[in-house]
mmCIF file of C-alpha atoms and ligand atoms in Angstrom:
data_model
loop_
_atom_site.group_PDB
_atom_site.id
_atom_site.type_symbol
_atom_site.label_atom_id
_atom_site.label_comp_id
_atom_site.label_asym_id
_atom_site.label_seq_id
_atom_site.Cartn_x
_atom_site.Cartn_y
_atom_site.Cartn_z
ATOM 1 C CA UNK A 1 -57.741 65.283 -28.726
ATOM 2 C CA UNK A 2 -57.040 64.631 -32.313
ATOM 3 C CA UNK A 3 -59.313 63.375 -35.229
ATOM 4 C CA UNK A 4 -61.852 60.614 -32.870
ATOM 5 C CA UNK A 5 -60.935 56.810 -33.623
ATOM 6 C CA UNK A 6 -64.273 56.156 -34.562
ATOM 7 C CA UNK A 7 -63.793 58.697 -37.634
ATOM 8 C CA UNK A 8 -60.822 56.612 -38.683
ATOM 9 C CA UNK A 9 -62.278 53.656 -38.205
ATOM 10 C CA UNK A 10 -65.903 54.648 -39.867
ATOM 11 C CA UNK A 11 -63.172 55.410 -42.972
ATOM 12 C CA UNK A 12 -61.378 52.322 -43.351
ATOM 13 C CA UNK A 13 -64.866 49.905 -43.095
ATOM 14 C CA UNK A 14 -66.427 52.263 -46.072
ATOM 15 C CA UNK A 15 -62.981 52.781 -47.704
ATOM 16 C CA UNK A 16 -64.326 50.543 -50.804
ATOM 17 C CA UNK A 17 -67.527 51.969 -51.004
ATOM 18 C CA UNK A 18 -66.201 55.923 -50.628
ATOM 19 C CA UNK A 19 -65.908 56.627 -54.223
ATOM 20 C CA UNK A 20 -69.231 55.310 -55.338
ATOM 21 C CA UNK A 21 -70.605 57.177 -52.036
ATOM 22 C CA UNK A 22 -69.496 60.531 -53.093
ATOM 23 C CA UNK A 23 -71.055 60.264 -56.605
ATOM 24 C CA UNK A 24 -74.304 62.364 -55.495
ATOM 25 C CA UNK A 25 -71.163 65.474 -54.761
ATOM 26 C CA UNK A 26 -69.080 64.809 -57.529
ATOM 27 C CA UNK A 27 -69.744 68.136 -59.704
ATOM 28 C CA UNK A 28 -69.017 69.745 -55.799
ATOM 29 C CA UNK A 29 -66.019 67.848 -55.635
ATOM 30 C CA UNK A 30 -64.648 68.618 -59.450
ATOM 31 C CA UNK A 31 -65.659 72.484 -59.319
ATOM 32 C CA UNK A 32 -63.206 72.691 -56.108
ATOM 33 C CA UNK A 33 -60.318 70.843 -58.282
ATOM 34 C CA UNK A 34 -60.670 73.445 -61.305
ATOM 35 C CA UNK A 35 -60.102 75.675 -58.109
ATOM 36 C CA UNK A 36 -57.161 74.173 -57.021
ATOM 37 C CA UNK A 37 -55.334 74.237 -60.315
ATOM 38 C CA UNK A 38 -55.996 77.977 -60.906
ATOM 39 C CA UNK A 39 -55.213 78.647 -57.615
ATOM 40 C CA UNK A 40 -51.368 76.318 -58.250
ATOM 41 C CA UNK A 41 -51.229 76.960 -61.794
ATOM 42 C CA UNK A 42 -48.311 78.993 -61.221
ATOM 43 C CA UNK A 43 -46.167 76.224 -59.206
ATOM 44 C CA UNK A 44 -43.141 74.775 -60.580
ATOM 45 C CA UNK A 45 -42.525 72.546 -63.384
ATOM 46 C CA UNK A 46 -41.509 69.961 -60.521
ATOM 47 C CA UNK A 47 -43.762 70.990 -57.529
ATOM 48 C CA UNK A 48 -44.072 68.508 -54.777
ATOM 49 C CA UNK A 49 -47.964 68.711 -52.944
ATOM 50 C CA UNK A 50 -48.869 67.375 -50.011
ATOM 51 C CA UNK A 51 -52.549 66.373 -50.107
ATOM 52 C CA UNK A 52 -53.575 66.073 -46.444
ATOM 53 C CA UNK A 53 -56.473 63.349 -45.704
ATOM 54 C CA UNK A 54 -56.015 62.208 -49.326
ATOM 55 C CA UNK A 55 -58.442 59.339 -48.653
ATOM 56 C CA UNK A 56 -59.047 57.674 -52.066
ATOM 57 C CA UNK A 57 -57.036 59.948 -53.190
ATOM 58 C CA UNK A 58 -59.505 62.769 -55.335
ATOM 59 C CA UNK A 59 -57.114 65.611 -55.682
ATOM 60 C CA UNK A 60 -53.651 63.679 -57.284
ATOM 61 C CA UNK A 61 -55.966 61.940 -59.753
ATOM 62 C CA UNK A 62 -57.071 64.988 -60.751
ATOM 63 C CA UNK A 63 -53.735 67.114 -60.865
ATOM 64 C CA UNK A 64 -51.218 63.939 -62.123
ATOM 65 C CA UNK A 65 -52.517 63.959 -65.315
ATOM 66 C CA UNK A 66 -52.202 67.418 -65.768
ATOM 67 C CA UNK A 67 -48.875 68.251 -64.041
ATOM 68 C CA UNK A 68 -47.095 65.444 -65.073
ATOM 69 C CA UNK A 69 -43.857 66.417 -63.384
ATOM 70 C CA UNK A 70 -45.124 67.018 -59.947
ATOM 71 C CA UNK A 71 -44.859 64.846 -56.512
ATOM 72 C CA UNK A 72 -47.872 63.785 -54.495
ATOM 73 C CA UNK A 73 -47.352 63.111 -50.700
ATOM 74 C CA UNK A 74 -50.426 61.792 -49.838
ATOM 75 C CA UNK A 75 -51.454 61.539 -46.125
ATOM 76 C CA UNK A 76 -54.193 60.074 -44.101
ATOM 77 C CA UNK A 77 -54.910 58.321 -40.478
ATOM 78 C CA UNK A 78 -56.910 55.379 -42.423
ATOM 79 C CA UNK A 79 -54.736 52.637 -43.850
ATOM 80 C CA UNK A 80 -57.890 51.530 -46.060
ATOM 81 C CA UNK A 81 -58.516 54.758 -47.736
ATOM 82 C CA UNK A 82 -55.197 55.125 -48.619
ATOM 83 C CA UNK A 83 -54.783 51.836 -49.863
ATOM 84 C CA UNK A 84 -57.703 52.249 -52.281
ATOM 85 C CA UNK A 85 -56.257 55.866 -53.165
ATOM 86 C CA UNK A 86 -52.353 53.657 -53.764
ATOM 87 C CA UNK A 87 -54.744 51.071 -55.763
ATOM 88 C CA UNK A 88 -55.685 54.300 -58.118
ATOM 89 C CA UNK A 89 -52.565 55.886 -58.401
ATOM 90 C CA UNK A 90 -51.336 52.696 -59.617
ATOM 91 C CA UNK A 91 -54.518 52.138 -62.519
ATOM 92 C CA UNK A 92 -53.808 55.253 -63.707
ATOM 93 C CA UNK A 93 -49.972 55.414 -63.891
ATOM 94 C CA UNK A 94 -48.714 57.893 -61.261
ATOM 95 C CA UNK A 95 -47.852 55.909 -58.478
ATOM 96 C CA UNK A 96 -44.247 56.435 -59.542
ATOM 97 C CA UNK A 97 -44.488 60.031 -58.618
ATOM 98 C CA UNK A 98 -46.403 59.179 -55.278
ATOM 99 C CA UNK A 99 -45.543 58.398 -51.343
ATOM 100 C CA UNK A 100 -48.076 57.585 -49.266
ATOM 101 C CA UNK A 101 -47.944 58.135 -45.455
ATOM 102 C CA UNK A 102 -50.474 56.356 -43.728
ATOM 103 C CA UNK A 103 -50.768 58.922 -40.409
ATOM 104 C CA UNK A 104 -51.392 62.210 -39.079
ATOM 105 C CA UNK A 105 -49.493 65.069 -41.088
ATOM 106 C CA UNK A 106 -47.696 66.036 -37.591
ATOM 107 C CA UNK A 107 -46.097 62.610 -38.086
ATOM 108 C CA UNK A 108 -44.419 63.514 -41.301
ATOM 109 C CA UNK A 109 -40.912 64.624 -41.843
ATOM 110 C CA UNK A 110 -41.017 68.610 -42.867
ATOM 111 C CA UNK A 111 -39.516 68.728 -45.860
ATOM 112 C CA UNK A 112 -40.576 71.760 -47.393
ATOM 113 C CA UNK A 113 -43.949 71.676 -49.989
ATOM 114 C CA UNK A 114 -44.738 73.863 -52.572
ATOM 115 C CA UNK A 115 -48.589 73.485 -52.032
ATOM 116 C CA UNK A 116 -51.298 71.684 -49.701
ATOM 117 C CA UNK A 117 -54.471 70.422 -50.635
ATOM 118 C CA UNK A 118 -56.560 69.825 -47.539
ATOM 119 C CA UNK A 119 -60.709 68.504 -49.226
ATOM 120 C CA UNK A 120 -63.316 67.372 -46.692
ATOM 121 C CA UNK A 121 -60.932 66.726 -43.563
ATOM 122 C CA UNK A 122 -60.695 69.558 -41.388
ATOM 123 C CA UNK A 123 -64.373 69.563 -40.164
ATOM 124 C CA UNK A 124 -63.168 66.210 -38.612
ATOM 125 C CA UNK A 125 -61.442 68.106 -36.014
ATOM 126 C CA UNK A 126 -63.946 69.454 -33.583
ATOM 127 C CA UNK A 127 -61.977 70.762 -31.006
ATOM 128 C CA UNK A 128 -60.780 74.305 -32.279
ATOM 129 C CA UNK A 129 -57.377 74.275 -30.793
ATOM 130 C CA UNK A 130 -57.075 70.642 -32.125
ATOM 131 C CA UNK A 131 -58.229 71.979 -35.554
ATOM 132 C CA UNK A 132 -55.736 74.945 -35.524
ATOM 133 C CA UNK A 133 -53.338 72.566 -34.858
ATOM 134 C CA UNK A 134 -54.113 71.091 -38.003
ATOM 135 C CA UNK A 135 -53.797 73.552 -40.331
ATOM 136 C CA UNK A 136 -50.465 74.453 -38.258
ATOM 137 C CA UNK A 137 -48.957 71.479 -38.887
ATOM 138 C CA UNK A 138 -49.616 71.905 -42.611
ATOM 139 C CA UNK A 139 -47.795 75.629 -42.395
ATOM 140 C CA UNK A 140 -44.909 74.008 -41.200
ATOM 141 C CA UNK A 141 -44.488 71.593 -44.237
ATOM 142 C CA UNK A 142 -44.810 74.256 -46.952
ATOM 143 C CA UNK A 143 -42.266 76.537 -48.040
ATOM 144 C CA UNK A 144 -42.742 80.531 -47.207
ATOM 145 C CA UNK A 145 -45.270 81.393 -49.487
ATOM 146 C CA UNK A 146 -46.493 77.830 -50.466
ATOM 147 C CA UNK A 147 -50.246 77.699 -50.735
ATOM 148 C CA UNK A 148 -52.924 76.171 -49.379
ATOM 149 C CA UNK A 149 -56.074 75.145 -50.787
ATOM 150 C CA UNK A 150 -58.586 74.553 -48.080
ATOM 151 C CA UNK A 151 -62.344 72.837 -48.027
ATOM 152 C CA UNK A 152 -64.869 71.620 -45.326
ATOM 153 C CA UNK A 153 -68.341 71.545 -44.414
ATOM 154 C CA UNK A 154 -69.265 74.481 -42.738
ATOM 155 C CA UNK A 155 -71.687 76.469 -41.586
ATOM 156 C CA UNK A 156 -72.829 79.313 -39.293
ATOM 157 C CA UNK A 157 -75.471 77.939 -37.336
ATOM 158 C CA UNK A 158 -76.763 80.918 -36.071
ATOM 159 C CA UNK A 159 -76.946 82.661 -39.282
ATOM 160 C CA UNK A 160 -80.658 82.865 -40.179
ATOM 161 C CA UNK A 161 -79.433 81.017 -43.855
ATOM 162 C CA UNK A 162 -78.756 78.377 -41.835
ATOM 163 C CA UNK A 163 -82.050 75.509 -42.005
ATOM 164 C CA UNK A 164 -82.492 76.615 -45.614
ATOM 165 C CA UNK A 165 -78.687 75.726 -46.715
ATOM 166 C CA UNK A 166 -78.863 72.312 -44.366
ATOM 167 C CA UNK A 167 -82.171 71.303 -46.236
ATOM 168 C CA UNK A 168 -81.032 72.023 -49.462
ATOM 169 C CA UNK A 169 -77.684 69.580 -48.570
ATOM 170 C CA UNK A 170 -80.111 66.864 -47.417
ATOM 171 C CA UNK A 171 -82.218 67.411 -50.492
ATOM 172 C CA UNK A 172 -79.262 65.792 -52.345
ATOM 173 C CA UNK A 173 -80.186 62.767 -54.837
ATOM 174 C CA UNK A 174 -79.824 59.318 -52.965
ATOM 175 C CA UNK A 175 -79.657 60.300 -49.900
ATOM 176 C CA UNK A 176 -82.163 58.232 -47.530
ATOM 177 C CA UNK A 177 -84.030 59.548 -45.025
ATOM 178 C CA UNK A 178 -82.325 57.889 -41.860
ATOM 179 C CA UNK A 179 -78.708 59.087 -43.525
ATOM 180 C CA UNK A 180 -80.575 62.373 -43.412
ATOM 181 C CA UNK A 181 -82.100 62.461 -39.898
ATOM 182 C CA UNK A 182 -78.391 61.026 -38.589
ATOM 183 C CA UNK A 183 -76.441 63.824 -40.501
ATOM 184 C CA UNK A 184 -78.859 66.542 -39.043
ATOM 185 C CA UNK A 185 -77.735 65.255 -35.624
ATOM 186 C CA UNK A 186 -74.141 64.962 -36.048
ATOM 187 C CA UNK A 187 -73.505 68.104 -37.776
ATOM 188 C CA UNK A 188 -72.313 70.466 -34.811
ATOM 189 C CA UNK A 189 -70.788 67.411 -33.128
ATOM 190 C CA UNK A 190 -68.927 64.426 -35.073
ATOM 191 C CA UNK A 191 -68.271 67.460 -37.221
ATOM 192 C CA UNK A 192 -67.364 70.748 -36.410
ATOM 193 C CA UNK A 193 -69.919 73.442 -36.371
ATOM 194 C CA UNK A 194 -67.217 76.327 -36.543
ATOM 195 C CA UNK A 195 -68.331 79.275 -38.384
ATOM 196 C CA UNK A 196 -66.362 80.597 -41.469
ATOM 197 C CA UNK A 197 -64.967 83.057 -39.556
ATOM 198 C CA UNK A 198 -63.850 81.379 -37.051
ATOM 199 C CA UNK A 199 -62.213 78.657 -39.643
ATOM 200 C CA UNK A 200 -60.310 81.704 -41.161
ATOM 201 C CA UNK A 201 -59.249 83.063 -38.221
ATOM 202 C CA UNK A 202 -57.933 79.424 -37.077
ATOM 203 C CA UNK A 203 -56.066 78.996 -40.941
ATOM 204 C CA UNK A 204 -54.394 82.564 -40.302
ATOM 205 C CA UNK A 205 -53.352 81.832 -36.551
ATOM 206 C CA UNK A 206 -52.128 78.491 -38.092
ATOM 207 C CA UNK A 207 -49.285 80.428 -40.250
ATOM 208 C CA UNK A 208 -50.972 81.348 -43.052
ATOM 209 C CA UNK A 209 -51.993 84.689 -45.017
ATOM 210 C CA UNK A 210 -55.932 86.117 -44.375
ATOM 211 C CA UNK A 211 -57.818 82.926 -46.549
ATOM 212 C CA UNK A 212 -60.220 83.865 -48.871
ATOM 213 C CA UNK A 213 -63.207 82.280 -49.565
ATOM 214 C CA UNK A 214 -63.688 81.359 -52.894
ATOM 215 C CA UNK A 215 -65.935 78.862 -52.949
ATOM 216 C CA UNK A 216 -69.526 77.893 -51.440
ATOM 217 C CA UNK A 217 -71.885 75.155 -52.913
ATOM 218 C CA UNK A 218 -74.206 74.827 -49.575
ATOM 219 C CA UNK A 219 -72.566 73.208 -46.895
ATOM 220 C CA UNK A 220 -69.167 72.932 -48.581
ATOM 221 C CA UNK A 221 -67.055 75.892 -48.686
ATOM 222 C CA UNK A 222 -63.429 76.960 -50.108
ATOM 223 C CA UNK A 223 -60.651 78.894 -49.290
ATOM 224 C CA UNK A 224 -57.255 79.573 -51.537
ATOM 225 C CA UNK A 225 -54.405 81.098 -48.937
ATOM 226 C CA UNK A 226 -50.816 80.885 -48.769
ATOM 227 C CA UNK A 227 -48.025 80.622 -45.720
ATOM 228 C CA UNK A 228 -46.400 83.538 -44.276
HETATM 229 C C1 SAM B 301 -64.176 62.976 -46.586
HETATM 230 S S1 SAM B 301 -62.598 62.218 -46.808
HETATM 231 C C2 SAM B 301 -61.859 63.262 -48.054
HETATM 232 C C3 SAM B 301 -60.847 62.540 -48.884
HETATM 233 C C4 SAM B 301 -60.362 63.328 -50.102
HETATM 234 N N1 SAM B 301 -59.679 64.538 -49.692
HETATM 235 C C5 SAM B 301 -61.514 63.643 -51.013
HETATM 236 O O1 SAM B 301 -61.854 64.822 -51.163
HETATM 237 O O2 SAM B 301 -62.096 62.689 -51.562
HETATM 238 C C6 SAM B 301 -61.726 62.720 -45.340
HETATM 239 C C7 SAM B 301 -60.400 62.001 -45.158
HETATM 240 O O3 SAM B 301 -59.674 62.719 -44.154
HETATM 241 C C8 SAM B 301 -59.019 61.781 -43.335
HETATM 242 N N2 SAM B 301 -58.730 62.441 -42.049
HETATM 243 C C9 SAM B 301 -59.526 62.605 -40.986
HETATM 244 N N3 SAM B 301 -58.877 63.274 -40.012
HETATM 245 C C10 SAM B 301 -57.645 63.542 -40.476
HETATM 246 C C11 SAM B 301 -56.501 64.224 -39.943
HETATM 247 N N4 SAM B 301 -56.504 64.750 -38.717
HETATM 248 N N5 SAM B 301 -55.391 64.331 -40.708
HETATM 249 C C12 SAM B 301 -55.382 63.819 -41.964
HETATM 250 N N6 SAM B 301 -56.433 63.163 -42.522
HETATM 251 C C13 SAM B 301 -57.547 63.021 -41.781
HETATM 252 C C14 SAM B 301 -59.985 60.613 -43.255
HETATM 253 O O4 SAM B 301 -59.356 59.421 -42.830
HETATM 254 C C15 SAM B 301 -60.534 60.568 -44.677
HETATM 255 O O5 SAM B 301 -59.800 59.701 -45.500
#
């Protein structure tokens, strides 16, 4: 079992809305794209990325600008999202430096990438085998040594930290109260309550080098690897 339909299908009815949605995580969102440019600010002049679930497309807008020579692949299972993240690419002039492959990333060719972006997808995958599978897909699309930039939600729910970190993430501005009560419930199923650990381990099975956390902002965290 891969990423659920309903997931795919929950994207492409809030597609237009996703942007404006995300607006209470937004200083989240930028810190972990001033961590993916250190973390690739030694690529080439003419890198090519693959941003896996690109959705609106978050992590090109915020690297074409500043690497105005590299390629974006962006992929993603819901035709919406992407079309709102083509729709962006195009306001803001780097659609010319752009493909966009509505599907999994097993479904694209492997032509080798310097670097991966994967933001907010992984913890879509609940099965751990399917979610290994993910991150080993991505391996075999990047060059040896390419890197990986990793984020999800996750948590360790047995960790005594634990209810204190979950109500500080539902203590977020704008959030209401049924949206909170429903996200307490789903956490652990409709996404994946694997521990960090347990993510690492799966990112290093997948191919890649021992990850390294770099970044936590409650629920969220980060990790900067690269393939063997
Ligand atoms: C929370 S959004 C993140 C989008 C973007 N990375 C960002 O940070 O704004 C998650 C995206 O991952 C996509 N997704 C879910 N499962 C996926 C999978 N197995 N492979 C690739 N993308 C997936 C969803 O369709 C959705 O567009």
């Amino acid at each position: 079992m891969s990423t659920p339909p309903a997931v795919t299908q929950a994207f492409n009815a809030h597609a237009e809305a996703y942007d404006r949605n995300l607006e209470p995580i937004l200083a989240i969102k930028g810190t972990l794209h001033l961590l993916i440019r250190w973390q690739f600010s030694g690529l080439p002049d003419a890198a090519r990325v693959l941003v896996a679930g690109a959705g609106t497309g978050a992590e090109a807008r915020f690297l074409a600008p500043i690497f105005p020579r590299w390629r974006f692949t962006l992929v993603d299972p819901s035709e919406a999202m992407l079309a709102v993240g083509r729709r962006n690419a195009v306001a803001e002039g780097f659609a010319d430096r752009c493909e966009f492959h509505v599907g999994l990333v097993s479904s694209l060719a492997a032509d080798p990438f310097d670097a991966a972006t994967s933001v907010l997808v992984s913890h879509f995958l609940t099965d751990a085998a399917d979610r290994q599978a993910y991150f080993a897909e991505i391996a075999r699309r990047l060059k040896p040594g390419g890197l990986l930039f990793n984020a999800d939600l996750c948590a360790d729910l047995l960790d005594p930290s634990f209810g204190s970190v979950m109500d500080l993430w539902l203590a977020q501005a704008g959030m209401p109260d049924e949206r909170k009560v429903s996200f307490r419930a789903v956490f652990g199923r409709g996404v994946a309550a694997h521990g960090p650990a347990e993510v690492e381990a799966m990112i290093a099975r997948a191919g890649f080098s021992a990850p390294a956390q770099c970044f936590q902002a409650a629920l969220i965290r980060g990790w900067v690897t690269a393939r063997m």
